[in-house]
Amino acid sequence: MTAQNDIETRLAELLKEIKDGDQWQVGYPGNQNFDYSPLIPFLSHCLNNIGDPFHQTHYRGNTHQFEREVILHFAQLTGLDPDDAWGYVTSGGTEGNMYGLYLARELHPEGMLYFSEEAHYSILKIARVLNMPHTTVKRRPTARSTTTTSGTC
């Protein structure tokens, strides 16, 4: 078997595993009912949203226009003046948590981070990476809570 055939075989096996596992993804936030086919033509390009989406960059392979539209959409939903809106679209919850905790650390360098043991798994990891003093708050069961659920911070 050639190296190329080996790669193709392994990728086919991986795809089968992923497809077989789709039915067991209950509870994880990935949406299995989304048609990504309109995005296929973009996969052959190196896209990177380098820099601030509200400032022009020399790198043309970005989607800053769409990123700004998303930010302004959420500004409108929350009643924020579009002129005061800023942000960027993250790759997921962990990156969003990382940036939020980074800003908190910069604004309050002497602050203490408190978070529930039910918080997103990334919070403790990020607190360590950012060298933030932190305390985990234990979950206190209530009469109404019969199961533990994960929350996000």
Short mmCIF file of N, CA and C in Angstrom, two decimals:
data_model
loop_
_atom_site.label_atom_id
_atom_site.label_comp_id
_atom_site.label_asym_id
_atom_site.label_seq_id
_atom_site.Cartn_x
_atom_site.Cartn_y
_atom_site.Cartn_z
N MET A 1 0.85 -1.19 0.00
CA MET A 1 0.00 0.00 0.00
C MET A 1 0.90 1.24 0.00
N THR A 2 0.59 2.18 -0.86
CA THR A 2 1.39 3.40 -0.92
C THR A 2 1.00 4.32 0.22
N ALA A 3 1.85 5.30 0.45
CA ALA A 3 1.57 6.27 1.50
C ALA A 3 0.27 7.01 1.23
N GLN A 4 0.01 7.34 -0.04
CA GLN A 4 -1.22 8.05 -0.40
C GLN A 4 -2.44 7.17 -0.12
N ASN A 5 -2.35 5.88 -0.49
CA ASN A 5 -3.46 4.96 -0.22
C ASN A 5 -3.69 4.81 1.28
N ASP A 6 -2.60 4.76 2.04
CA ASP A 6 -2.71 4.64 3.49
C ASP A 6 -3.43 5.86 4.08
N ILE A 7 -3.07 7.03 3.60
CA ILE A 7 -3.72 8.26 4.08
C ILE A 7 -5.20 8.24 3.73
N GLU A 8 -5.52 7.87 2.48
CA GLU A 8 -6.92 7.84 2.05
C GLU A 8 -7.71 6.81 2.86
N THR A 9 -7.12 5.65 3.13
CA THR A 9 -7.79 4.62 3.92
C THR A 9 -8.04 5.12 5.34
N ARG A 10 -7.03 5.72 5.94
CA ARG A 10 -7.19 6.22 7.31
C ARG A 10 -8.24 7.33 7.38
N LEU A 11 -8.25 8.23 6.37
CA LEU A 11 -9.25 9.29 6.36
C LEU A 11 -10.65 8.72 6.18
N ALA A 12 -10.80 7.70 5.34
CA ALA A 12 -12.11 7.06 5.15
C ALA A 12 -12.57 6.41 6.46
N GLU A 13 -11.65 5.76 7.17
CA GLU A 13 -11.99 5.15 8.46
C GLU A 13 -12.39 6.22 9.48
N LEU A 14 -11.67 7.33 9.49
CA LEU A 14 -12.00 8.43 10.40
C LEU A 14 -13.39 8.98 10.09
N LEU A 15 -13.68 9.18 8.81
CA LEU A 15 -14.99 9.70 8.42
C LEU A 15 -16.10 8.74 8.86
N LYS A 16 -15.88 7.44 8.70
CA LYS A 16 -16.87 6.45 9.14
C LYS A 16 -17.08 6.54 10.64
N GLU A 17 -16.00 6.64 11.41
CA GLU A 17 -16.12 6.77 12.87
C GLU A 17 -16.92 8.01 13.25
N ILE A 18 -16.62 9.12 12.58
CA ILE A 18 -17.32 10.37 12.88
C ILE A 18 -18.80 10.25 12.55
N LYS A 19 -19.11 9.70 11.37
CA LYS A 19 -20.52 9.53 10.98
C LYS A 19 -21.24 8.59 11.93
N ASP A 20 -20.59 7.49 12.32
CA ASP A 20 -21.20 6.55 13.26
C ASP A 20 -21.44 7.20 14.61
N GLY A 21 -20.56 8.11 15.00
CA GLY A 21 -20.68 8.76 16.30
C GLY A 21 -21.68 9.90 16.34
N ASP A 22 -22.10 10.39 15.17
CA ASP A 22 -23.03 11.52 15.14
C ASP A 22 -24.29 11.27 15.96
N GLN A 23 -24.80 10.06 15.93
CA GLN A 23 -26.04 9.77 16.66
C GLN A 23 -25.86 9.78 18.17
N TRP A 24 -24.63 9.76 18.65
CA TRP A 24 -24.36 9.73 20.08
C TRP A 24 -23.86 11.07 20.61
N GLN A 25 -24.01 12.13 19.87
CA GLN A 25 -23.51 13.44 20.27
C GLN A 25 -24.50 14.22 21.13
N VAL A 26 -25.39 13.55 21.81
CA VAL A 26 -26.39 14.21 22.63
C VAL A 26 -25.71 15.02 23.72
N GLY A 27 -26.13 16.26 23.87
CA GLY A 27 -25.62 17.10 24.95
C GLY A 27 -24.43 17.95 24.58
N TYR A 28 -23.75 17.62 23.49
CA TYR A 28 -22.63 18.45 23.08
C TYR A 28 -23.16 19.52 22.14
N PRO A 29 -22.65 20.76 22.22
CA PRO A 29 -23.29 21.85 21.48
C PRO A 29 -23.11 21.84 19.97
N GLY A 30 -22.42 20.91 19.41
CA GLY A 30 -22.26 20.89 17.96
C GLY A 30 -23.58 20.57 17.27
N ASN A 31 -23.95 21.37 16.31
CA ASN A 31 -25.21 21.16 15.59
C ASN A 31 -24.96 20.21 14.42
N GLN A 32 -25.62 19.06 14.44
CA GLN A 32 -25.45 18.07 13.38
C GLN A 32 -26.37 18.33 12.19
N ASN A 33 -27.29 19.26 12.34
CA ASN A 33 -28.29 19.49 11.29
C ASN A 33 -28.01 20.81 10.57
N PHE A 34 -26.81 20.92 10.02
CA PHE A 34 -26.42 22.14 9.34
C PHE A 34 -25.77 21.77 8.02
N ASP A 35 -26.19 22.41 6.95
CA ASP A 35 -25.64 22.13 5.62
C ASP A 35 -24.45 23.06 5.37
N TYR A 36 -23.24 22.49 5.42
CA TYR A 36 -22.03 23.27 5.21
C TYR A 36 -21.61 23.33 3.74
N SER A 37 -22.37 22.70 2.85
CA SER A 37 -21.93 22.61 1.45
C SER A 37 -21.69 23.98 0.78
N PRO A 38 -22.43 25.06 1.13
CA PRO A 38 -22.10 26.35 0.50
C PRO A 38 -20.70 26.86 0.85
N LEU A 39 -20.11 26.31 1.92
CA LEU A 39 -18.78 26.77 2.35
C LEU A 39 -17.64 25.99 1.69
N ILE A 40 -17.96 24.90 1.02
CA ILE A 40 -16.92 24.05 0.43
C ILE A 40 -15.94 24.82 -0.46
N PRO A 41 -16.39 25.74 -1.33
CA PRO A 41 -15.42 26.46 -2.18
C PRO A 41 -14.38 27.25 -1.39
N PHE A 42 -14.69 27.61 -0.16
CA PHE A 42 -13.76 28.41 0.65
C PHE A 42 -12.65 27.56 1.28
N LEU A 43 -12.85 26.25 1.33
CA LEU A 43 -11.87 25.37 1.99
C LEU A 43 -10.56 25.27 1.23
N SER A 44 -10.53 25.69 -0.01
CA SER A 44 -9.27 25.64 -0.77
C SER A 44 -8.48 26.95 -0.65
N HIS A 45 -8.91 27.82 0.25
CA HIS A 45 -8.23 29.10 0.46
C HIS A 45 -7.79 29.23 1.91
N CYS A 46 -6.72 29.95 2.12
CA CYS A 46 -6.22 30.20 3.47
C CYS A 46 -6.88 31.47 3.99
N LEU A 47 -7.92 31.31 4.80
CA LEU A 47 -8.61 32.45 5.38
C LEU A 47 -8.11 32.65 6.80
N ASN A 48 -7.90 33.90 7.16
CA ASN A 48 -7.42 34.21 8.50
C ASN A 48 -7.87 35.62 8.84
N ASN A 49 -8.65 35.75 9.88
CA ASN A 49 -9.14 37.07 10.28
C ASN A 49 -8.11 37.76 11.18
N ILE A 50 -6.97 38.02 10.60
CA ILE A 50 -5.87 38.69 11.30
C ILE A 50 -6.30 40.10 11.68
N GLY A 51 -6.01 40.46 12.91
CA GLY A 51 -6.22 41.85 13.33
C GLY A 51 -7.64 42.17 13.72
N ASP A 52 -7.87 43.43 13.86
CA ASP A 52 -9.14 43.99 14.32
C ASP A 52 -10.13 44.04 13.16
N PRO A 53 -11.33 43.46 13.33
CA PRO A 53 -12.28 43.46 12.22
C PRO A 53 -12.79 44.85 11.83
N PHE A 54 -12.54 45.85 12.68
CA PHE A 54 -13.01 47.20 12.39
C PHE A 54 -11.91 48.10 11.81
N HIS A 55 -10.74 47.52 11.54
CA HIS A 55 -9.65 48.28 10.93
C HIS A 55 -9.12 47.54 9.72
N GLN A 56 -8.84 48.27 8.68
CA GLN A 56 -8.35 47.69 7.43
C GLN A 56 -7.01 46.99 7.67
N THR A 57 -6.83 45.87 7.01
CA THR A 57 -5.59 45.13 7.10
C THR A 57 -5.05 44.89 5.68
N HIS A 58 -3.78 44.61 5.57
CA HIS A 58 -3.18 44.33 4.26
C HIS A 58 -3.47 42.90 3.81
N TYR A 59 -3.86 42.05 4.75
CA TYR A 59 -4.15 40.65 4.42
C TYR A 59 -5.57 40.56 3.87
N ARG A 60 -5.70 40.11 2.63
CA ARG A 60 -7.00 40.13 1.96
C ARG A 60 -7.81 38.86 2.18
N GLY A 61 -7.20 37.79 2.67
CA GLY A 61 -7.91 36.53 2.85
C GLY A 61 -8.65 36.47 4.17
N ASN A 62 -9.57 37.40 4.37
CA ASN A 62 -10.31 37.42 5.64
C ASN A 62 -11.80 37.58 5.38
N THR A 63 -12.56 37.47 6.45
CA THR A 63 -14.02 37.63 6.37
C THR A 63 -14.47 38.73 7.34
N HIS A 64 -13.68 39.77 7.46
CA HIS A 64 -13.98 40.85 8.41
C HIS A 64 -15.35 41.48 8.17
N GLN A 65 -15.76 41.59 6.92
CA GLN A 65 -17.07 42.18 6.64
C GLN A 65 -18.18 41.38 7.34
N PHE A 66 -18.13 40.05 7.23
CA PHE A 66 -19.12 39.20 7.88
C PHE A 66 -18.99 39.28 9.40
N GLU A 67 -17.76 39.33 9.87
CA GLU A 67 -17.50 39.42 11.31
C GLU A 67 -18.12 40.69 11.88
N ARG A 68 -17.95 41.81 11.20
CA ARG A 68 -18.55 43.08 11.64
C ARG A 68 -20.07 42.97 11.66
N GLU A 69 -20.64 42.32 10.65
CA GLU A 69 -22.10 42.17 10.60
C GLU A 69 -22.61 41.37 11.79
N VAL A 70 -21.89 40.32 12.18
CA VAL A 70 -22.29 39.52 13.34
C VAL A 70 -22.24 40.37 14.60
N ILE A 71 -21.16 41.11 14.78
CA ILE A 71 -20.99 41.97 15.96
C ILE A 71 -22.09 43.02 16.02
N LEU A 72 -22.37 43.65 14.90
CA LEU A 72 -23.40 44.69 14.87
C LEU A 72 -24.80 44.10 15.06
N HIS A 73 -25.01 42.88 14.61
CA HIS A 73 -26.29 42.19 14.85
C HIS A 73 -26.52 42.01 16.35
N PHE A 74 -25.48 41.54 17.06
CA PHE A 74 -25.62 41.35 18.50
C PHE A 74 -25.70 42.68 19.25
N ALA A 75 -25.06 43.70 18.73
CA ALA A 75 -25.20 45.04 19.32
C ALA A 75 -26.66 45.47 19.24
N GLN A 76 -27.27 45.25 18.10
CA GLN A 76 -28.68 45.62 17.93
C GLN A 76 -29.57 44.80 18.86
N LEU A 77 -29.32 43.49 18.96
CA LEU A 77 -30.12 42.64 19.84
C LEU A 77 -30.06 43.07 21.30
N THR A 78 -28.90 43.58 21.70
CA THR A 78 -28.72 43.96 23.11
C THR A 78 -28.94 45.44 23.36
N GLY A 79 -29.30 46.20 22.33
CA GLY A 79 -29.57 47.62 22.50
C GLY A 79 -28.32 48.48 22.60
N LEU A 80 -27.19 47.95 22.19
CA LEU A 80 -25.94 48.70 22.24
C LEU A 80 -25.84 49.62 21.03
N ASP A 81 -25.40 50.83 21.24
CA ASP A 81 -25.19 51.77 20.14
C ASP A 81 -24.13 51.17 19.21
N PRO A 82 -24.44 51.01 17.92
CA PRO A 82 -23.48 50.41 16.99
C PRO A 82 -22.12 51.12 16.97
N ASP A 83 -22.11 52.42 17.27
CA ASP A 83 -20.83 53.15 17.30
C ASP A 83 -19.97 52.74 18.49
N ASP A 84 -20.59 52.14 19.51
CA ASP A 84 -19.85 51.70 20.70
C ASP A 84 -19.53 50.21 20.65
N ALA A 85 -20.00 49.52 19.63
CA ALA A 85 -19.82 48.07 19.55
C ALA A 85 -18.43 47.72 19.05
N TRP A 86 -17.85 46.72 19.66
CA TRP A 86 -16.58 46.18 19.21
C TRP A 86 -16.52 44.73 19.65
N GLY A 87 -15.72 43.96 19.01
CA GLY A 87 -15.52 42.57 19.39
C GLY A 87 -14.93 41.81 18.23
N TYR A 88 -14.94 40.51 18.38
CA TYR A 88 -14.54 39.65 17.28
C TYR A 88 -15.22 38.30 17.45
N VAL A 89 -15.32 37.55 16.38
CA VAL A 89 -15.96 36.25 16.42
C VAL A 89 -14.89 35.22 16.75
N THR A 90 -15.12 34.45 17.80
CA THR A 90 -14.13 33.46 18.23
C THR A 90 -14.36 32.14 17.52
N SER A 91 -13.42 31.24 17.71
CA SER A 91 -13.54 29.90 17.13
C SER A 91 -14.39 28.99 17.99
N GLY A 92 -14.75 29.43 19.19
CA GLY A 92 -15.57 28.61 20.07
C GLY A 92 -15.60 29.15 21.49
N GLY A 93 -16.25 28.41 22.37
CA GLY A 93 -16.44 28.83 23.75
C GLY A 93 -15.15 29.02 24.52
N THR A 94 -14.19 28.15 24.32
CA THR A 94 -12.93 28.26 25.06
C THR A 94 -12.21 29.56 24.72
N GLU A 95 -12.14 29.90 23.44
CA GLU A 95 -11.48 31.14 23.06
C GLU A 95 -12.25 32.35 23.60
N GLY A 96 -13.58 32.29 23.57
CA GLY A 96 -14.38 33.37 24.13
C GLY A 96 -14.13 33.54 25.62
N ASN A 97 -14.06 32.42 26.34
CA ASN A 97 -13.76 32.47 27.77
C ASN A 97 -12.35 33.02 28.01
N MET A 98 -11.40 32.61 27.17
CA MET A 98 -10.01 33.08 27.31
C MET A 98 -9.94 34.60 27.16
N TYR A 99 -10.59 35.13 26.14
CA TYR A 99 -10.51 36.57 25.91
C TYR A 99 -11.23 37.33 27.02
N GLY A 100 -12.38 36.81 27.46
CA GLY A 100 -13.11 37.46 28.55
C GLY A 100 -12.30 37.50 29.83
N LEU A 101 -11.66 36.39 30.17
CA LEU A 101 -10.84 36.36 31.39
C LEU A 101 -9.57 37.19 31.24
N TYR A 102 -9.02 37.24 30.04
CA TYR A 102 -7.87 38.10 29.80
C TYR A 102 -8.24 39.56 30.06
N LEU A 103 -9.38 40.00 29.50
CA LEU A 103 -9.82 41.38 29.73
C LEU A 103 -10.06 41.64 31.21
N ALA A 104 -10.67 40.68 31.90
CA ALA A 104 -10.91 40.83 33.34
C ALA A 104 -9.60 41.00 34.09
N ARG A 105 -8.61 40.18 33.74
CA ARG A 105 -7.30 40.28 34.40
C ARG A 105 -6.64 41.63 34.14
N GLU A 106 -6.77 42.12 32.90
CA GLU A 106 -6.16 43.41 32.57
C GLU A 106 -6.86 44.56 33.30
N LEU A 107 -8.17 44.48 33.43
CA LEU A 107 -8.93 45.54 34.11
C LEU A 107 -8.79 45.47 35.63
N HIS A 108 -8.62 44.26 36.16
CA HIS A 108 -8.54 44.06 37.61
C HIS A 108 -7.36 43.15 37.95
N PRO A 109 -6.13 43.65 37.81
CA PRO A 109 -4.95 42.80 37.98
C PRO A 109 -4.82 42.20 39.38
N GLU A 110 -5.43 42.82 40.37
CA GLU A 110 -5.37 42.28 41.74
C GLU A 110 -6.60 41.44 42.07
N GLY A 111 -7.48 41.25 41.09
CA GLY A 111 -8.74 40.56 41.33
C GLY A 111 -8.59 39.07 41.56
N MET A 112 -9.64 38.50 42.14
CA MET A 112 -9.73 37.06 42.38
C MET A 112 -10.84 36.52 41.48
N LEU A 113 -10.58 35.42 40.81
CA LEU A 113 -11.57 34.78 39.94
C LEU A 113 -12.31 33.72 40.75
N TYR A 114 -13.62 33.88 40.83
CA TYR A 114 -14.48 32.88 41.46
C TYR A 114 -15.30 32.22 40.36
N PHE A 115 -15.36 30.91 40.36
CA PHE A 115 -16.20 30.22 39.38
C PHE A 115 -16.70 28.91 39.97
N SER A 116 -17.87 28.52 39.52
CA SER A 116 -18.51 27.30 39.99
C SER A 116 -17.78 26.07 39.47
N GLU A 117 -17.84 24.99 40.23
CA GLU A 117 -17.30 23.73 39.75
C GLU A 117 -18.11 23.22 38.55
N GLU A 118 -19.25 23.84 38.30
CA GLU A 118 -20.09 23.50 37.15
C GLU A 118 -19.75 24.36 35.93
N ALA A 119 -18.80 25.28 36.05
CA ALA A 119 -18.43 26.17 34.94
C ALA A 119 -17.82 25.36 33.80
N HIS A 120 -17.74 25.96 32.65
CA HIS A 120 -17.14 25.34 31.47
C HIS A 120 -15.74 24.82 31.83
N TYR A 121 -15.41 23.65 31.31
CA TYR A 121 -14.14 23.01 31.64
C TYR A 121 -12.92 23.87 31.34
N SER A 122 -13.06 24.85 30.46
CA SER A 122 -11.91 25.66 30.08
C SER A 122 -11.53 26.70 31.13
N ILE A 123 -12.44 27.02 32.04
CA ILE A 123 -12.19 28.13 32.97
C ILE A 123 -10.97 27.86 33.85
N LEU A 124 -10.89 26.69 34.45
CA LEU A 124 -9.74 26.38 35.31
C LEU A 124 -8.44 26.39 34.50
N LYS A 125 -8.47 25.80 33.32
CA LYS A 125 -7.28 25.77 32.47
C LYS A 125 -6.83 27.20 32.13
N ILE A 126 -7.78 28.05 31.76
CA ILE A 126 -7.46 29.43 31.39
C ILE A 126 -6.93 30.20 32.60
N ALA A 127 -7.54 29.99 33.75
CA ALA A 127 -7.08 30.68 34.97
C ALA A 127 -5.61 30.35 35.22
N ARG A 128 -5.24 29.10 34.99
CA ARG A 128 -3.84 28.70 35.19
C ARG A 128 -2.94 29.32 34.13
N VAL A 129 -3.36 29.30 32.88
CA VAL A 129 -2.56 29.87 31.79
C VAL A 129 -2.33 31.36 32.01
N LEU A 130 -3.38 32.07 32.45
CA LEU A 130 -3.27 33.51 32.66
C LEU A 130 -2.72 33.86 34.04
N ASN A 131 -2.37 32.83 34.82
CA ASN A 131 -1.81 33.03 36.15
C ASN A 131 -2.73 33.90 37.02
N MET A 132 -4.02 33.57 37.00
CA MET A 132 -5.01 34.32 37.77
C MET A 132 -5.28 33.59 39.08
N PRO A 133 -5.22 34.31 40.20
CA PRO A 133 -5.64 33.67 41.45
C PRO A 133 -7.12 33.32 41.34
N HIS A 134 -7.49 32.12 41.80
CA HIS A 134 -8.86 31.68 41.60
C HIS A 134 -9.33 30.77 42.73
N THR A 135 -10.63 30.70 42.86
CA THR A 135 -11.28 29.81 43.82
C THR A 135 -12.46 29.16 43.13
N THR A 136 -12.55 27.85 43.29
CA THR A 136 -13.69 27.12 42.74
C THR A 136 -14.78 27.04 43.80
N VAL A 137 -15.98 27.42 43.42
CA VAL A 137 -17.12 27.39 44.33
C VAL A 137 -17.87 26.09 44.11
N LYS A 138 -18.05 25.32 45.20
CA LYS A 138 -18.72 24.03 45.09
C LYS A 138 -20.20 24.22 44.81
N ARG A 139 -20.74 23.28 44.06
CA ARG A 139 -22.16 23.27 43.75
C ARG A 139 -22.92 22.85 45.00
N ARG A 140 -23.99 23.56 45.28
CA ARG A 140 -24.83 23.21 46.42
C ARG A 140 -26.15 22.66 45.89
N PRO A 141 -26.41 21.38 46.10
CA PRO A 141 -27.65 20.80 45.58
C PRO A 141 -28.87 21.47 46.21
N THR A 142 -29.91 21.58 45.43
CA THR A 142 -31.17 22.12 45.93
C THR A 142 -32.23 21.03 45.81
N ALA A 143 -33.36 21.26 46.43
CA ALA A 143 -34.45 20.28 46.37
C ALA A 143 -34.92 20.07 44.93
N ARG A 144 -34.80 21.10 44.11
CA ARG A 144 -35.28 21.00 42.73
C ARG A 144 -34.26 20.38 41.80
N SER A 145 -33.00 20.36 42.16
CA SER A 145 -31.98 19.84 41.25
C SER A 145 -31.74 18.37 41.53
N THR A 146 -31.99 17.55 40.52
CA THR A 146 -31.76 16.12 40.67
C THR A 146 -30.58 15.65 39.85
N THR A 147 -30.15 16.46 38.90
CA THR A 147 -28.99 16.11 38.09
C THR A 147 -28.05 17.30 38.01
N THR A 148 -26.83 17.00 37.72
CA THR A 148 -25.84 18.06 37.54
C THR A 148 -25.78 18.42 36.07
N THR A 149 -25.78 19.70 35.78
CA THR A 149 -25.67 20.15 34.40
C THR A 149 -24.45 21.04 34.28
N SER A 150 -23.88 21.06 33.10
CA SER A 150 -22.74 21.94 32.87
C SER A 150 -23.22 23.31 32.50
N GLY A 151 -22.56 24.31 33.02
CA GLY A 151 -22.87 25.68 32.66
C GLY A 151 -21.67 26.30 31.98
N THR A 152 -21.87 27.46 31.46
CA THR A 152 -20.75 28.19 30.89
C THR A 152 -20.55 29.46 31.66
N CYS A 153 -19.35 29.90 31.67
CA CYS A 153 -19.02 31.11 32.41
C CYS A 153 -18.66 32.19 31.46
#
